[in-house]
Amino acid sequence: QAVVTQEPSLTVSPGGTVTLTCGSTSGDVTFGHYPYWFQQKPGQAPRTLIYDARNKHSWTPARFSGSLLGGKAALTLSGAQPEDEADYYCLLSYPGAGVFGGGTKLTVL
Amino acid sequence: QVHLVQSGAEVKKPGASVKVSCKASGYTLSGYYMHWVRQAPGQGLEWMGWINPYNGVTNYAQKFQGRVTMTRDTSISTAYLELSRLRSDDTAVYYCARQSSSAHDFFFDPWGQGTLVTVSS
């Protein structure tokens, strides 16, 4: 089974821009993986941010956007806010299964 | 309003089984697939599988096949996750999550609050 890779940690300044990526050991990430992004804050259940690589949930702030970039799925945060400090997980869809990445701890500092 | 409320924390001995419940409110359980995801302490998320509450069909992640059983009781709007032959590395928070779109397999909304299962001798 493929392993889904993410940066373990990233730091962004308030108001800054950062891109989190999501790769697959089985090859390029494509729209066929229907990439998902989830946000999880300490002590809370995760929440869906992005589905199908770039579609936003109704609650997803406009400063978040999803894309495919260089064979990976990407989550870009433009204009980071302190409340965006959280863990971010991607999930890729494979035949009959979903596989989460290890998560990226995003610090806004 | 759509809610998923899970059962309380459990402590189990290695080799035992645990059954976690997830009660749905605000919608009809049989109308949406239910997934289960777990998270070991300080670790990432792990997808375990889903159940179609309409007909009871299940799909389990390969890692858990043979140890996991997902069931439902539509009369009380509740889905269940049972994990057998527990090991210490099964210690985790277990979440149920509704697949809110038939077109998007892992579009989860909402999630339950999570149930901590601790496996310890």
Coordinates of N, CA and C in Angstrom, one line a residue, chain A residues 7-8 17 20 29 35-36 38 55 59-60 63-64 70 72-73 77 86-88 104-105 107:
Chain A
E7 N 5.1 17.2 5.0 CA 6.1 17.8 5.8 C 5.7 17.7 7.3
P8 N 6.6 17.2 8.2 CA 6.2 17.1 9.6 C 5.8 18.4 10.3
T17 N 2.3 33.6 3.8 CA 1.8 32.5 3.0 C 2.7 31.3 3.1
L20 N 1.6 23.6 2.1 CA 1.8 22.3 2.6 C 1.6 21.3 1.4
V29 N 0.6 12.4 -7.4 CA -0.8 12.6 -7.0 C -1.5 13.2 -8.1
P35 N -7.8 14.3 -3.7 CA -7.1 14.7 -2.4 C -8.0 15.5 -1.5
Y36 N -7.9 15.1 -0.2 CA -8.7 15.8 0.8 C -7.7 16.4 1.8
F38 N -7.6 18.0 5.9 CA -8.4 18.2 7.1 C -7.5 19.0 8.1
N55 N -11.8 21.9 -3.9 CA -13.1 22.3 -3.5 C -13.2 22.6 -2.0
W59 N -17.5 25.9 5.3 CA -16.9 26.7 6.4 C -15.5 27.1 6.2
T60 N -14.9 26.6 5.1 CA -13.5 26.8 4.9 C -13.2 28.3 4.5
R63 N -8.9 32.1 2.7 CA -7.5 32.2 2.7 C -6.9 30.8 2.4
F64 N -7.6 29.7 2.5 CA -7.2 28.4 2.2 C -7.5 28.0 0.8
G70 N 3.3 20.1 -9.0 CA 4.6 19.3 -9.1 C 4.4 17.8 -8.7
K72 N 2.2 16.6 -6.6 CA 1.7 16.5 -5.2 C 0.4 17.3 -5.1
A73 N -0.4 17.0 -4.1 CA -1.5 17.8 -3.7 C -0.9 18.9 -2.8
L77 N -2.0 28.4 2.3 CA -2.7 29.4 3.2 C -2.1 30.7 2.9
A86 N -2.5 24.7 13.7 CA -3.1 23.4 13.9 C -2.3 22.3 13.2
D87 N -2.8 21.1 13.3 CA -2.3 20.0 12.5 C -3.2 19.9 11.2
Y88 N -2.5 19.6 10.1 CA -3.2 19.5 8.8 C -2.8 18.1 8.2
T104 N 1.0 17.6 9.1 CA 1.9 18.7 9.2 C 1.5 19.6 10.3
K105 N 2.4 19.8 11.3 CA 2.1 20.7 12.4 C 2.5 22.1 11.9
T107 N 2.8 26.0 12.6 CA 2.9 27.0 13.6 C 2.8 28.4 13.0

